[in-house]
mmCIF file of C-alpha atoms in Angstrom:
data_model
loop_
_atom_site.group_PDB
_atom_site.id
_atom_site.type_symbol
_atom_site.label_atom_id
_atom_site.label_comp_id
_atom_site.label_asym_id
_atom_site.label_seq_id
_atom_site.Cartn_x
_atom_site.Cartn_y
_atom_site.Cartn_z
ATOM 1 C CA ALA D 29 -17.635 -14.785 -17.286
ATOM 2 C CA LYS D 30 -17.201 -13.009 -20.616
ATOM 3 C CA GLN D 31 -20.924 -13.305 -21.425
ATOM 4 C CA GLU D 32 -21.817 -12.008 -17.951
ATOM 5 C CA THR D 33 -19.517 -9.035 -18.491
ATOM 6 C CA CYS D 34 -21.153 -8.265 -21.835
ATOM 7 C CA ASP D 35 -24.612 -8.452 -20.265
ATOM 8 C CA PHE D 36 -23.612 -6.046 -17.486
ATOM 9 C CA ARG D 37 -22.159 -3.680 -20.072
ATOM 10 C CA LYS D 38 -25.289 -3.714 -22.221
ATOM 11 C CA THR D 39 -27.507 -3.030 -19.205
ATOM 12 C CA TYR D 40 -25.319 -0.116 -18.155
ATOM 13 C CA GLN D 41 -25.343 1.371 -21.680
ATOM 14 C CA ALA D 42 -29.139 1.067 -21.837
ATOM 15 C CA MET D 43 -29.508 2.898 -18.516
ATOM 16 C CA VAL D 44 -27.232 5.726 -19.696
ATOM 17 C CA SER D 45 -29.206 5.991 -22.949
ATOM 18 C CA VAL D 46 -32.506 6.341 -21.067
ATOM 19 C CA ALA D 47 -31.032 8.970 -18.733
ATOM 20 C CA ASP D 48 -29.721 10.903 -21.740
ATOM 21 C CA ASN D 49 -33.143 10.883 -23.437
ATOM 22 C CA VAL D 50 -34.935 12.016 -20.270
ATOM 23 C CA THR D 51 -32.421 14.825 -19.715
ATOM 24 C CA GLY D 52 -32.931 16.027 -23.280
ATOM 25 C CA THR D 53 -36.692 16.075 -22.766
ATOM 26 C CA VAL D 54 -36.358 18.183 -19.609
ATOM 27 C CA ILE D 55 -34.075 20.664 -21.394
ATOM 28 C CA GLU D 56 -36.502 21.038 -24.290
ATOM 29 C CA LEU D 57 -39.374 21.699 -21.865
ATOM 30 C CA LEU D 58 -37.357 24.363 -20.029
ATOM 31 C CA LYS D 59 -36.547 26.061 -23.319
ATOM 32 C CA HIS D 60 -40.183 25.862 -24.426
ATOM 33 C CA LYS D 61 -41.277 27.506 -21.164
ATOM 34 C CA GLY D 62 -38.651 30.244 -21.524
ATOM 35 C CA MET D 63 -36.855 29.078 -18.371
ATOM 36 C CA TRP D 64 -33.583 27.726 -19.772
ATOM 37 C CA ASN D 65 -31.729 31.045 -19.702
ATOM 38 C CA ASN D 66 -32.316 31.240 -15.946
ATOM 39 C CA THR D 67 -31.432 27.608 -15.213
ATOM 40 C CA LEU D 68 -28.405 25.868 -13.729
ATOM 41 C CA MET D 69 -28.657 22.158 -14.510
ATOM 42 C CA VAL D 70 -26.216 19.735 -12.880
ATOM 43 C CA VAL D 71 -25.831 16.138 -14.006
ATOM 44 C CA SER D 72 -23.555 14.062 -11.812
ATOM 45 C CA ALA D 73 -22.775 10.438 -11.105
ATOM 46 C CA ASP D 74 -22.562 9.465 -7.449
ATOM 47 C CA ASN D 75 -19.588 7.105 -7.852
ATOM 48 C CA GLY D 76 -17.248 5.608 -10.395
ATOM 49 C CA GLY D 77 -18.179 2.790 -12.731
ATOM 50 C CA ALA D 78 -18.938 -0.643 -11.334
ATOM 51 C CA LYS D 79 -16.506 -3.471 -12.008
ATOM 52 C CA CYS D 80 -17.230 -5.392 -15.211
ATOM 53 C CA ALA D 81 -19.894 -2.867 -16.272
ATOM 54 C CA GLY D 82 -18.453 0.641 -16.544
ATOM 55 C CA SER D 83 -14.874 1.691 -17.242
ATOM 56 C CA ASN D 84 -12.793 4.016 -15.078
ATOM 57 C CA TYR D 85 -9.690 3.901 -17.239
ATOM 58 C CA PRO D 86 -7.049 5.140 -16.540
ATOM 59 C CA LEU D 87 -7.972 5.539 -12.857
ATOM 60 C CA ARG D 88 -7.548 2.791 -10.295
ATOM 61 C CA GLY D 89 -10.501 1.097 -8.640
ATOM 62 C CA HIS D 90 -14.254 0.900 -9.150
ATOM 63 C CA LYS D 91 -17.532 1.489 -7.350
ATOM 64 C CA GLY D 92 -17.243 0.145 -3.827
ATOM 65 C CA THR D 93 -13.585 1.145 -3.413
ATOM 66 C CA LEU D 94 -12.093 4.446 -2.249
ATOM 67 C CA PHE D 95 -9.555 4.598 -5.071
ATOM 68 C CA GLU D 96 -10.135 7.416 -7.589
ATOM 69 C CA GLY D 97 -11.953 5.062 -9.949
ATOM 70 C CA GLY D 98 -14.561 4.569 -7.245
ATOM 71 C CA VAL D 99 -15.003 8.128 -5.976
ATOM 72 C CA ARG D 100 -14.088 10.501 -8.813
ATOM 73 C CA ALA D 101 -17.401 10.800 -10.633
ATOM 74 C CA SER D 102 -18.268 12.309 -14.008
ATOM 75 C CA ALA D 103 -20.343 15.495 -13.878
ATOM 76 C CA PHE D 104 -21.263 18.551 -15.925
ATOM 77 C CA ALA D 105 -23.211 21.774 -15.463
ATOM 78 C CA ASP D 106 -25.291 23.461 -18.150
ATOM 79 C CA GLY D 107 -27.916 26.136 -18.600
ATOM 80 C CA GLY D 108 -28.159 29.832 -19.284
ATOM 81 C CA ALA D 109 -26.980 30.654 -15.768
ATOM 82 C CA ILE D 110 -23.455 29.549 -16.746
ATOM 83 C CA PRO D 111 -21.467 32.619 -17.895
ATOM 84 C CA GLU D 112 -20.653 32.457 -21.615
ATOM 85 C CA ALA D 113 -16.913 32.607 -20.908
ATOM 86 C CA MET D 114 -17.172 29.347 -18.905
ATOM 87 C CA ARG D 115 -19.295 27.314 -21.300
ATOM 88 C CA GLY D 116 -17.510 24.286 -22.679
ATOM 89 C CA LYS D 117 -14.647 24.594 -20.185
ATOM 90 C CA LYS D 118 -13.352 22.093 -17.643
ATOM 91 C CA VAL D 119 -12.901 22.960 -13.981
ATOM 92 C CA PHE D 120 -10.519 21.050 -11.753
ATOM 93 C CA GLY D 121 -11.467 22.165 -8.248
ATOM 94 C CA ALA D 122 -12.676 19.377 -5.968
ATOM 95 C CA ILE D 123 -16.479 19.324 -5.622
ATOM 96 C CA HIS D 124 -18.387 17.089 -3.211
ATOM 97 C CA ALA D 125 -21.990 16.031 -3.853
ATOM 98 C CA ALA D 126 -22.982 17.923 -0.689
ATOM 99 C CA ASP D 127 -21.838 21.180 -2.343
ATOM 100 C CA TRP D 128 -24.793 21.377 -4.712
ATOM 101 C CA TYR D 129 -27.299 22.192 -1.963
ATOM 102 C CA PRO D 130 -25.589 25.401 -0.707
ATOM 103 C CA THR D 131 -24.758 26.339 -4.310
ATOM 104 C CA PHE D 132 -28.400 26.200 -5.393
ATOM 105 C CA CYS D 133 -29.421 27.997 -2.199
ATOM 106 C CA TYR D 134 -26.971 30.807 -3.011
ATOM 107 C CA LEU D 135 -28.301 31.197 -6.532
ATOM 108 C CA ALA D 136 -31.893 31.160 -5.257
ATOM 109 C CA GLY D 137 -31.066 33.839 -2.675
ATOM 110 C CA VAL D 138 -31.882 31.713 0.377
ATOM 111 C CA ASP D 139 -29.784 30.810 3.409
ATOM 112 C CA SER D 140 -28.394 27.271 3.360
ATOM 113 C CA ASN D 141 -27.560 27.347 7.075
ATOM 114 C CA ASP D 142 -29.547 24.597 8.808
ATOM 115 C CA THR D 143 -28.248 25.124 12.327
ATOM 116 C CA GLY D 144 -30.665 25.468 15.221
ATOM 117 C CA PRO D 145 -32.861 23.195 17.358
ATOM 118 C CA GLY D 146 -33.375 19.858 15.671
ATOM 119 C CA ARG D 147 -31.080 20.730 12.759
ATOM 120 C CA PHE D 148 -27.483 20.062 11.797
ATOM 121 C CA SER D 149 -24.814 22.209 10.235
ATOM 122 C CA VAL D 150 -24.297 21.920 6.477
ATOM 123 C CA ASP D 151 -21.006 20.412 5.312
ATOM 124 C CA GLY D 152 -21.298 21.512 1.679
ATOM 125 C CA HIS D 153 -19.710 24.667 0.250
ATOM 126 C CA ASN D 154 -21.037 27.085 -2.350
ATOM 127 C CA VAL D 155 -19.068 26.236 -5.519
ATOM 128 C CA TRP D 156 -20.586 28.918 -7.753
ATOM 129 C CA PRO D 157 -17.292 30.903 -7.737
ATOM 130 C CA LEU D 158 -15.648 27.863 -9.349
ATOM 131 C CA LEU D 159 -18.411 27.275 -11.910
ATOM 132 C CA SER D 160 -18.645 30.950 -12.823
ATOM 133 C CA GLY D 161 -14.895 31.391 -13.262
ATOM 134 C CA GLN D 162 -14.396 33.680 -10.283
ATOM 135 C CA SER D 163 -12.025 31.147 -8.678
ATOM 136 C CA ASN D 164 -10.013 28.127 -9.794
ATOM 137 C CA LYS D 165 -10.610 26.136 -6.608
ATOM 138 C CA THR D 166 -13.252 25.571 -3.960
ATOM 139 C CA SER D 167 -13.053 26.645 -0.328
ATOM 140 C CA HIS D 168 -12.681 23.085 0.986
ATOM 141 C CA LEU D 169 -9.769 22.550 3.343
ATOM 142 C CA ASP D 170 -10.487 18.832 3.207
ATOM 143 C CA ILE D 171 -13.037 16.463 1.723
ATOM 144 C CA VAL D 172 -14.069 13.363 3.638
ATOM 145 C CA LEU D 173 -14.817 10.599 1.156
ATOM 146 C CA SER D 174 -15.859 8.054 3.754
ATOM 147 C CA PHE D 175 -15.628 7.533 7.485
ATOM 148 C CA ASN D 176 -16.835 4.445 9.300
ATOM 149 C CA TYR D 177 -17.883 5.753 12.726
ATOM 150 C CA THR D 178 -18.124 2.245 14.110
ATOM 151 C CA LEU D 179 -14.779 1.101 12.718
ATOM 152 C CA ALA D 180 -12.516 4.130 12.136
ATOM 153 C CA GLN D 181 -10.001 1.932 10.306
ATOM 154 C CA GLU D 182 -12.062 2.262 7.132
ATOM 155 C CA GLY D 183 -12.398 5.462 5.125
ATOM 156 C CA ALA D 184 -10.618 8.189 3.158
ATOM 157 C CA ILE D 185 -9.940 11.930 3.160
ATOM 158 C CA ILE D 186 -8.481 14.406 0.668
ATOM 159 C CA MET D 187 -6.399 17.405 1.714
ATOM 160 C CA ASP D 188 -5.409 18.744 -1.683
ATOM 161 C CA PRO D 189 -3.283 17.464 -3.321
ATOM 162 C CA TYR D 190 -2.871 14.532 -0.922
ATOM 163 C CA LYS D 191 -5.304 11.692 -0.356
ATOM 164 C CA LEU D 192 -5.327 9.195 2.510
ATOM 165 C CA ILE D 193 -7.078 5.831 2.270
ATOM 166 C CA VAL D 194 -7.515 3.922 5.514
ATOM 167 C CA GLY D 195 -8.059 0.174 5.333
ATOM 168 C CA PRO D 196 -8.003 -2.520 2.616
ATOM 169 C CA GLN D 197 -10.023 -2.009 -0.571
ATOM 170 C CA LYS D 198 -9.956 -5.440 -2.174
ATOM 171 C CA GLY D 199 -12.527 -7.692 -0.557
ATOM 172 C CA PRO D 200 -13.547 -11.032 -2.089
ATOM 173 C CA ALA D 201 -16.048 -9.351 -4.438
ATOM 174 C CA ALA D 202 -13.282 -7.267 -5.994
ATOM 175 C CA ASN D 203 -11.625 -10.430 -7.295
ATOM 176 C CA LYS D 204 -14.344 -10.868 -9.918
ATOM 177 C CA CYS D 205 -12.268 -8.585 -12.094
ATOM 178 C CA LEU D 206 -8.590 -9.356 -12.180
ATOM 179 C CA GLY D 207 -7.118 -6.030 -11.102
ATOM 180 C CA THR D 208 -7.834 -2.583 -9.722
ATOM 181 C CA TRP D 209 -6.077 -0.746 -12.567
ATOM 182 C CA TRP D 210 -8.145 -0.610 -15.715
ATOM 183 C CA THR D 211 -7.326 -1.719 -19.228
ATOM 184 C CA PRO D 212 -8.213 0.630 -22.154
ATOM 185 C CA GLN D 213 -11.770 1.895 -22.379
ATOM 186 C CA ASP D 214 -12.973 -0.744 -24.832
ATOM 187 C CA SER D 215 -12.553 -3.391 -22.120
ATOM 188 C CA PRO D 216 -15.194 -3.061 -19.380
ATOM 189 C CA CYS D 217 -13.484 -5.487 -17.018
ATOM 190 C CA SER D 218 -10.281 -4.546 -15.231
ATOM 191 C CA ALA D 219 -7.702 -7.079 -16.387
ATOM 192 C CA GLY D 220 -4.634 -4.936 -15.868
ATOM 193 C CA GLN D 221 -1.963 -4.992 -13.204
ATOM 194 C CA ASP D 222 -2.792 -4.844 -9.534
ATOM 195 C CA GLY D 223 -0.871 -3.219 -6.717
ATOM 196 C CA PRO D 224 -0.493 -3.541 -2.953
ATOM 197 C CA ASP D 225 -3.652 -2.905 -0.960
ATOM 198 C CA CYS D 226 -4.095 -0.139 1.629
ATOM 199 C CA ASP D 227 -3.348 -2.124 4.730
ATOM 200 C CA PRO D 228 -3.285 -0.140 6.833
ATOM 201 C CA TYR D 229 -2.774 3.081 4.806
ATOM 202 C CA CYS D 230 -2.324 4.488 1.315
ATOM 203 C CA LEU D 231 -1.111 8.050 0.783
ATOM 204 C CA TYR D 232 -1.123 9.547 -2.710
ATOM 205 C CA ASN D 233 -0.312 12.901 -4.302
ATOM 206 C CA LEU D 234 -3.241 13.127 -6.712
ATOM 207 C CA GLU D 235 -1.699 16.037 -8.598
ATOM 208 C CA GLU D 236 1.413 14.049 -9.508
ATOM 209 C CA ASP D 237 -0.057 10.545 -9.310
ATOM 210 C CA PRO D 238 -3.770 10.560 -10.249
ATOM 211 C CA HIS D 239 -3.640 6.832 -11.056
ATOM 212 C CA GLU D 240 -2.568 6.006 -7.470
ATOM 213 C CA ARG D 241 0.471 3.877 -8.273
ATOM 214 C CA ASN D 242 2.957 5.398 -5.810
ATOM 215 C CA ASN D 243 2.010 4.902 -2.149
ATOM 216 C CA LEU D 244 3.812 7.591 -0.118
ATOM 217 C CA ALA D 245 2.735 6.349 3.320
ATOM 218 C CA SER D 246 6.160 5.023 4.293
ATOM 219 C CA SER D 247 8.246 7.760 2.637
ATOM 220 C CA MET D 248 6.227 10.731 3.986
ATOM 221 C CA PRO D 249 5.422 9.858 7.628
ATOM 222 C CA GLU D 250 4.796 13.485 8.646
ATOM 223 C CA LYS D 251 2.280 14.046 5.835
ATOM 224 C CA LEU D 252 0.655 10.713 6.677
ATOM 225 C CA LYS D 253 0.259 11.793 10.310
ATOM 226 C CA GLU D 254 -1.194 15.166 9.257
ATOM 227 C CA LEU D 255 -3.935 13.564 7.178
ATOM 228 C CA LEU D 256 -4.534 10.774 9.671
ATOM 229 C CA ASP D 257 -4.970 13.259 12.525
ATOM 230 C CA GLN D 258 -7.478 15.238 10.467
ATOM 231 C CA TYR D 259 -9.284 12.046 9.490
ATOM 232 C CA ASN D 260 -9.511 10.858 13.094
ATOM 233 C CA SER D 261 -10.740 14.279 14.269
ATOM 234 C CA TYR D 262 -14.137 13.481 12.756
ATOM 235 C CA SER D 263 -14.612 10.637 15.242
ATOM 236 C CA LYS D 264 -14.779 13.270 18.006
ATOM 237 C CA GLU D 265 -18.130 14.603 16.780
ATOM 238 C CA PRO D 266 -21.088 13.635 18.987
ATOM 239 C CA ARG D 267 -22.703 10.444 17.743
ATOM 240 C CA HIS D 268 -26.014 12.160 16.961
ATOM 241 C CA MET D 269 -24.121 14.675 14.796
ATOM 242 C CA GLN D 270 -22.485 11.838 12.898
ATOM 243 C CA ASP D 271 -25.768 10.114 12.204
ATOM 244 C CA GLN D 272 -27.480 13.359 11.145
ATOM 245 C CA GLY D 273 -30.730 12.048 12.618
ATOM 246 C CA TYR D 274 -30.865 8.995 10.336
ATOM 247 C CA SER D 275 -29.205 6.315 12.462
ATOM 248 C CA THR D 276 -29.430 2.735 11.229
ATOM 249 C CA GLY D 277 -27.846 1.225 14.325
ATOM 250 C CA GLU D 278 -28.896 3.389 17.260
ATOM 251 C CA LEU D 279 -31.287 6.296 17.587
ATOM 252 C CA PRO D 280 -29.697 9.777 17.724
ATOM 253 C CA THR D 281 -29.669 11.323 21.172
ATOM 254 C CA ASP D 282 -31.232 14.537 19.856
ATOM 255 C CA LYS D 283 -34.934 13.609 19.853
ATOM 256 C CA THR D 284 -35.787 17.010 18.377
ATOM 257 C CA ALA D 285 -33.946 15.943 15.212
ATOM 258 C CA CYS D 286 -36.197 12.900 14.911
ATOM 259 C CA LYS D 287 -39.278 15.101 15.291
ATOM 260 C CA LYS D 288 -37.899 17.394 12.608
ATOM 261 C CA ASN D 289 -37.454 14.443 10.258
ATOM 262 C CA GLU D 290 -40.977 13.185 10.922
ATOM 263 C CA SER D 291 -42.325 16.677 10.240
ATOM 264 C CA ASN D 292 -40.496 16.777 6.919
ATOM 265 C CA ARG D 293 -41.945 13.413 5.945
ATOM 266 C CA ARG D 294 -45.467 14.608 6.651
ATOM 267 C CA VAL D 295 -44.940 17.741 4.555
ATOM 268 C CA LEU D 296 -43.552 15.712 1.650
ATOM 269 C CA ALA D 297 -46.427 13.247 1.882
ATOM 270 C CA THR D 298 -48.915 16.114 1.716
ATOM 271 C CA VAL D 299 -47.224 17.584 -1.343
ATOM 272 C CA ASP D 300 -47.147 14.185 -3.071
ATOM 273 C CA GLU D 301 -50.865 13.672 -2.447
ATOM 274 C CA GLN D 302 -51.662 16.979 -4.135
#
């Protein structure tokens, strides 16, 4: 098991090294073309580190779980578009991956609203006020981390500073590493203590308890109900809105959305051929 862990770790480090080299090449090209001063570059992971490969210390959990170690991803923004007063600073407002689309649209001077026949409303928010220092938080009232529309007993939502996890997080695969709390960063496999699973709920105050050690579900029933009601409200959306036109189980009822998707594919194929 130790050798397997080392192999996973080496593969992960090699992938990060390649990504770093490619990013540096892109930056140098933008500078050479005189475009860097008008660029906002965002580099972001899409999840936390995988068990026995990355390290999410001191957060709990890993890729494939809804604990902070699985969903709080590393990210940074760079480029001449960033105001000088904000360069090198950390921001702590919650940003979802869906926020980058409306943010780039805002900076490009185009409308990010995709409503209309065959289209769906955009969930992301423009986070430029946060990146530029105009605000210290985003406009999100909540952030849905996951929602299983077939089985609503699995998912998570954040209503700052509280976070609700619905359903157990430790399936058989999670047992490959010994715990969901991480040991220090020089150990890629979580061998630390483990805590009770979220069955049926975990409620955390991320501001006071970012490592998710104190489950408040039983001691704060009113707050639990507030987040659970908000979480369950998303199940009331029409099924074709939930699938966003990309259903893997059943086709969306809005056939116009499917036509829109097919049209987009044809346009992309034409561009690729050129």
